[in-house]
Amino acid sequence: MAAVITAQMPCRLACRPPAYRMSRSALVCRAEAGNEEQREAERQFGGDAQPQWQQQGQEQHRFAEQPMTFTPDLDFPPVLVQDWRAFRARLVAMEGGQTARAVGLQLGREERWAHLLAQPERGCLLVARPRPGLGMFANTVILLLEHEDGEGSSGLILNMPTPLLINNLGLEEDIADAFRHCPLFIGGPVTKNLLHVLHGRRDVEGALEIIEGVYAGGVEAASALVRRGEASPKEFMLLSGYSGWGPWQLQAELRQGTWLPVAASQAVIMDCLRESLAWDPAAWDPTWHPTAPPRMGVSNPMPNTEDVKRQCWQRVLSRAGIEPHMLGML
């Protein structure tokens, strides 16, 4: 697989707003090794006088000032109003035939759940359905960072590792040192010279919460935590590029049967990150380097990246109660 961030010449790392429309503070890092269009980031952000995320935040603030109460069924475990995704998961499970009390105990114990959605939403997973012509997206699981039909959607692939290590990409020294032995992941084919980070650390400055306990952005602050010994580099997934859709494009692909939108708990999403991050090419062969020629007697120094993809893909489907052979009936 060709490198998407090259180290042919020293390159500096500049903070830019992400291409997806989220927050100006949700920083990604761009490795610059050549000419740059100075206003690219401004055009990608949209140039709004008042960004959409800011308007939404004000509406949410006004909404939060109005107290909400409800009276649960006596047999239904009480849930916080803010935990609406878990509440919805309980309702979906109950419709599947489980009793309210059993569902509540199960979710309270494991906190691992997933179920199909009628429509995609921010923070959901897009699970690729087996079909010809998917190319790099076969068996992928994408975390949807932003979704609005009329404006487009963006997300990051959770299960596509590469044999490249961060210290071979020519990034800024602080970031390269902090994550030097971490593999680079592919977030998608759009703007491959943008470096994104996913993690579960709320103390990373500049990170944006996608759902409760899952964050994107803040790679410089994350590297500072690692250098100070306050975080492990294995807590962070570094990704090149992102997956993007234009207005209504994702809806068209859903109608074509390309994706299954799945709501998943924070624990299920973090399981995918941990399983993917456990793939370490250097651990299989300490002398391994992506440019090194094959060694005698070592026919396959690394596990197959397709196996890593399929493991996460199958786990999410299993949590949603779907067997891969059933996908043709959905």
Coordinates of C-alpha atoms in Angstrom, one line a residue:
M1 CA 0.0 0.0 0.0
A2 CA 1.5 3.4 -1.0
A3 CA 2.3 5.8 1.7
V4 CA -0.2 8.6 2.0
I5 CA 2.1 10.9 4.1
T6 CA 5.6 10.7 2.7
A7 CA 8.9 11.4 4.4
Q8 CA 10.8 12.2 1.2
M9 CA 11.7 15.6 2.6
P10 CA 11.4 17.3 6.0
C11 CA 7.9 18.6 6.5
R12 CA 6.3 20.8 9.1
L13 CA 3.1 20.2 10.8
A14 CA 0.5 23.0 10.9
C15 CA -2.9 22.8 12.7
R16 CA -5.9 23.2 10.5
P17 CA -9.6 22.9 11.0
P18 CA -10.9 19.5 9.9
A19 CA -12.5 19.2 6.5
Y20 CA -15.7 18.0 8.2
R21 CA -17.9 20.7 9.6
M22 CA -17.6 20.3 13.3
S23 CA -15.6 22.6 15.5
R24 CA -12.7 25.0 14.9
S25 CA -11.1 23.6 18.0
A26 CA -11.3 20.0 16.7
L27 CA -7.8 20.2 15.3
V28 CA -6.3 17.9 12.8
C29 CA -2.7 18.2 11.7
R30 CA -1.6 18.6 8.1
A31 CA 1.8 17.4 7.0
E32 CA 3.0 19.8 4.4
A33 CA 5.7 18.7 2.0
G34 CA 5.1 20.9 -0.9
N35 CA 3.0 23.8 -2.2
E36 CA -0.1 24.7 -0.2
E37 CA -3.2 26.6 -1.1
Q38 CA -3.5 29.0 1.8
R39 CA -7.2 29.3 1.9
E40 CA -8.0 25.6 1.4
A41 CA -9.0 25.1 5.0
E42 CA -11.2 28.2 5.0
R43 CA -13.0 26.9 1.8
Q44 CA -13.5 23.5 3.3
F45 CA -14.9 25.0 6.5
G46 CA -17.5 26.9 4.5
G47 CA -16.7 30.5 5.5
D48 CA -19.8 30.9 7.6
A49 CA -20.0 34.1 9.6
Q50 CA -21.4 32.0 12.4
P51 CA -20.4 28.3 12.0
Q52 CA -23.1 25.7 12.1
W53 CA -21.6 24.0 15.1
Q54 CA -21.8 27.2 17.1
Q55 CA -25.5 27.8 16.2
Q56 CA -26.3 24.2 17.2
G57 CA -24.4 24.7 20.5
Q58 CA -26.5 27.7 21.3
E59 CA -29.7 25.9 20.6
Q60 CA -28.6 23.0 22.8
H61 CA -27.7 25.4 25.6
R62 CA -31.2 26.9 25.5
F63 CA -32.7 23.5 25.4
A64 CA -30.6 22.3 28.4
E65 CA -32.1 25.1 30.5
Q66 CA -35.5 23.6 30.2
P67 CA -35.9 20.6 32.7
M68 CA -37.1 17.3 31.3
T69 CA -38.9 14.7 33.4
F70 CA -40.6 11.5 32.6
T71 CA -42.3 8.7 34.6
P72 CA -40.8 5.3 33.7
D73 CA -42.7 2.0 33.7
L74 CA -42.3 0.3 37.1
D75 CA -40.6 -2.6 35.4
F76 CA -38.2 -0.4 33.5
P77 CA -34.9 0.6 35.0
P78 CA -34.6 4.4 35.4
V79 CA -32.2 6.1 33.0
L80 CA -30.8 9.5 32.8
V81 CA -32.4 11.8 30.2
Q82 CA -29.0 12.6 28.8
D83 CA -28.3 8.9 28.1
W84 CA -31.0 8.8 25.3
R85 CA -29.0 6.4 23.1
A86 CA -28.9 3.7 25.8
F87 CA -32.6 4.4 26.5
R88 CA -33.4 3.8 22.8
A89 CA -31.3 0.6 22.8
R90 CA -33.4 -0.7 25.7
L91 CA -36.6 0.0 23.7
V92 CA -35.2 -1.7 20.6
A93 CA -34.1 -4.7 22.7
M94 CA -37.6 -4.9 24.3
E95 CA -39.2 -4.9 20.8
G96 CA -37.0 -7.9 20.1
G97 CA -38.8 -9.9 22.8
Q98 CA -36.7 -9.4 26.0
T99 CA -38.4 -8.2 29.2
A100 CA -37.7 -4.7 30.4
R101 CA -36.0 -5.8 33.6
A102 CA -33.8 -8.3 31.7
V103 CA -32.8 -5.7 29.2
G104 CA -31.9 -3.2 31.9
L105 CA -29.8 -5.7 33.8
Q106 CA -28.0 -6.8 30.6
L107 CA -27.2 -3.2 29.5
G108 CA -26.2 -2.1 33.0
R109 CA -23.8 -5.0 33.3
E110 CA -22.1 -5.1 30.0
E111 CA -22.7 -1.6 28.5
R112 CA -22.1 -3.2 25.1
W113 CA -25.0 -2.9 22.7
A114 CA -25.6 -2.2 19.0
H115 CA -28.7 -2.1 16.9
L116 CA -29.8 -1.1 13.4
L117 CA -31.0 2.4 12.6
A118 CA -33.5 3.5 10.0
Q119 CA -31.4 6.6 9.2
P120 CA -27.7 7.5 9.9
E121 CA -26.9 10.0 12.6
R122 CA -23.8 11.6 14.1
G123 CA -21.9 9.1 16.2
C124 CA -23.3 6.0 14.5
L125 CA -21.4 3.3 12.6
L126 CA -21.7 2.7 8.9
V127 CA -21.1 -1.0 8.3
A128 CA -20.2 -2.0 4.8
R129 CA -22.5 -4.6 3.2
P130 CA -20.8 -7.3 1.1
R131 CA -21.2 -6.3 -2.5
P132 CA -19.0 -6.0 -5.6
G133 CA -17.2 -2.7 -6.4
L134 CA -16.6 -1.5 -2.8
G135 CA -12.8 -1.5 -3.3
M136 CA -11.1 -0.2 -0.2
F137 CA -14.4 0.1 1.7
A138 CA -15.0 -3.7 1.7
N139 CA -15.6 -4.9 5.3
T140 CA -15.1 -1.4 6.7
V141 CA -16.7 0.1 9.8
I142 CA -16.9 3.9 9.7
L143 CA -17.6 6.2 12.6
L144 CA -19.8 9.0 11.3
L145 CA -18.5 12.3 12.7
E146 CA -21.0 14.6 11.1
H147 CA -24.2 14.0 9.1
E148 CA -26.7 16.3 7.6
D149 CA -28.4 15.2 4.4
G150 CA -28.4 18.7 2.7
E151 CA -24.8 19.5 3.6
G152 CA -23.0 16.2 3.5
S153 CA -21.4 13.7 5.8
S154 CA -17.9 12.7 7.0
G155 CA -16.4 9.9 9.0
L156 CA -13.3 7.9 9.8
I157 CA -12.7 4.2 9.1
L158 CA -12.0 2.3 12.3
N159 CA -10.5 -0.8 11.0
M160 CA -8.0 -0.1 8.2
P161 CA -4.4 -0.3 9.5
T162 CA -1.3 0.1 7.3
P163 CA 2.2 -1.2 7.6
L164 CA 3.5 2.3 8.1
L165 CA 4.7 3.6 11.4
I166 CA 4.2 7.2 12.6
N167 CA 7.9 7.9 13.0
N168 CA 8.5 7.1 9.2
L169 CA 6.1 9.9 8.0
G170 CA 8.3 13.0 8.5
L171 CA 5.9 14.6 11.0
E172 CA 6.8 17.2 13.6
E173 CA 9.4 15.8 16.0
D174 CA 7.2 16.0 19.1
I175 CA 4.4 14.0 17.5
A176 CA 6.7 11.6 15.8
D177 CA 8.5 10.8 19.1
A178 CA 5.3 10.4 21.1
F179 CA 3.7 8.0 18.6
R180 CA 6.8 6.7 16.9
H181 CA 6.0 2.9 17.1
C182 CA 2.2 3.4 16.4
P183 CA 0.8 2.2 13.1
L184 CA -0.9 4.7 10.7
F185 CA -4.5 3.9 9.9
I186 CA -6.5 5.0 6.9
G187 CA -9.5 7.2 7.8
G188 CA -10.6 7.5 4.2
P189 CA -9.6 8.5 0.7
V190 CA -10.3 12.3 1.1
T191 CA -7.5 14.7 1.8
K192 CA -5.0 12.0 2.7
N193 CA -2.4 14.5 4.0
L194 CA -4.6 15.4 6.9
L195 CA -3.8 13.5 10.1
H196 CA -6.8 12.8 12.4
V197 CA -6.8 11.2 15.9
L198 CA -9.6 9.2 17.6
H199 CA -9.5 8.4 21.3
G200 CA -11.5 8.1 24.6
R201 CA -9.7 10.8 26.6
R202 CA -11.8 13.8 27.6
D203 CA -8.7 15.6 28.9
V204 CA -7.2 16.2 25.4
E205 CA -7.4 19.9 24.7
G206 CA -9.0 20.7 21.4
A207 CA -10.8 17.3 21.1
L208 CA -14.4 17.2 20.1
E209 CA -16.8 14.7 21.7
I210 CA -18.6 12.7 19.0
I211 CA -20.7 10.6 21.4
E212 CA -20.1 10.4 25.2
G213 CA -16.7 8.9 25.7
V214 CA -15.5 9.0 22.1
Y215 CA -13.5 12.0 20.9
A216 CA -11.8 13.2 17.7
G217 CA -9.0 15.8 17.4
G218 CA -6.3 17.3 19.5
V219 CA -3.3 15.4 18.2
E220 CA -0.8 17.9 19.5
A221 CA -2.3 17.9 23.0
A222 CA -2.5 14.1 22.9
S223 CA 1.2 13.9 22.0
A224 CA 2.0 16.2 25.0
L225 CA 0.1 13.8 27.3
V226 CA 2.1 10.9 26.0
R227 CA 5.5 12.7 26.3
R228 CA 4.6 13.6 30.0
G229 CA 3.8 10.0 30.7
E230 CA 0.1 10.9 31.4
A231 CA -1.2 8.7 28.6
S232 CA -0.2 5.7 26.6
P233 CA 0.3 6.0 22.8
K234 CA -1.9 3.0 22.4
E235 CA -4.9 5.0 23.6
F236 CA -4.8 7.0 20.3
M237 CA -5.6 6.0 16.7
L238 CA -3.9 8.2 14.2
L239 CA -5.5 8.2 10.7
S240 CA -4.7 9.6 7.3
G241 CA -7.6 11.2 5.5
Y242 CA -11.3 10.9 6.0
S243 CA -14.4 9.5 4.3
G244 CA -16.7 12.1 2.9
W245 CA -20.1 12.4 1.2
G246 CA -21.6 15.3 -0.6
P247 CA -25.2 16.5 0.0
W248 CA -27.6 13.5 -0.1
Q249 CA -24.8 11.2 -1.4
L250 CA -24.9 9.0 1.7
Q251 CA -28.7 8.6 1.4
A252 CA -28.3 7.5 -2.2
E253 CA -25.7 4.9 -1.1
L254 CA -28.0 3.6 1.7
R255 CA -30.8 3.1 -0.9
Q256 CA -28.4 1.2 -3.0
G257 CA -27.7 -1.1 -0.1
T258 CA -24.0 -0.1 0.4
W259 CA -24.2 0.6 4.1
L260 CA -26.0 -0.5 7.3
P261 CA -26.3 2.4 9.8
V262 CA -25.8 1.0 13.3
A263 CA -26.1 2.7 16.7
A264 CA -23.4 1.3 19.1
S265 CA -22.4 2.0 22.6
Q266 CA -19.1 3.7 23.5
A267 CA -17.8 0.4 24.7
V268 CA -18.4 -1.3 21.3
I269 CA -16.7 1.6 19.5
M270 CA -13.7 1.6 21.8
D271 CA -13.5 -2.2 21.4
C272 CA -13.0 -1.7 17.7
L273 CA -10.3 0.9 18.3
R274 CA -8.5 -1.3 20.8
E275 CA -8.6 -4.4 18.5
S276 CA -7.3 -2.4 15.6
L277 CA -4.6 -0.7 17.6
A278 CA -3.4 -4.1 18.9
W279 CA -2.2 -4.8 15.3
D280 CA 1.5 -3.9 15.6
P281 CA 3.8 -4.9 12.6
A282 CA 6.9 -4.1 14.6
A283 CA 5.9 -6.5 17.4
W284 CA 6.0 -9.4 14.9
D285 CA 9.5 -8.6 13.7
P286 CA 11.6 -6.0 15.6
T287 CA 13.8 -5.5 12.6
W288 CA 10.8 -4.9 10.3
H289 CA 10.6 -1.7 8.3
P290 CA 8.1 -0.9 5.6
T291 CA 10.9 -0.3 3.0
A292 CA 13.0 -3.3 4.1
P293 CA 13.3 -6.2 1.6
P294 CA 11.8 -9.6 2.6
R295 CA 14.1 -11.7 4.9
M296 CA 15.0 -15.3 4.3
G297 CA 12.7 -17.6 6.2
V298 CA 10.1 -14.8 7.0
S299 CA 7.4 -15.1 4.4
N300 CA 4.8 -13.1 6.3
P301 CA 6.2 -10.9 9.1
M302 CA 2.9 -9.2 9.6
P303 CA -0.7 -10.4 10.1
N304 CA -3.0 -9.7 7.2
T305 CA -4.7 -6.3 7.4
E306 CA -7.8 -7.8 5.9
D307 CA -8.1 -10.1 8.9
V308 CA -8.0 -7.0 11.2
K309 CA -10.7 -5.3 9.1
R310 CA -13.0 -8.4 9.2
Q311 CA -12.6 -8.9 12.9
C312 CA -14.0 -5.5 13.8
W313 CA -16.7 -5.8 11.1
Q314 CA -17.9 -9.1 12.4
R315 CA -17.9 -7.9 16.0
V316 CA -20.2 -4.9 15.2
L317 CA -22.6 -7.1 13.2
S318 CA -22.6 -9.7 16.0
R319 CA -23.4 -7.0 18.6
A320 CA -26.3 -5.8 16.4
G321 CA -27.6 -9.4 16.2
I322 CA -26.7 -9.9 12.6
E323 CA -24.8 -12.8 11.1
P324 CA -22.9 -11.9 7.9
H325 CA -24.8 -14.5 5.9
M326 CA -28.0 -12.7 6.9
L327 CA -27.0 -9.4 5.2
G328 CA -28.6 -10.3 1.9
M329 CA -32.0 -10.5 3.7
L330 CA -31.9 -7.0 5.2

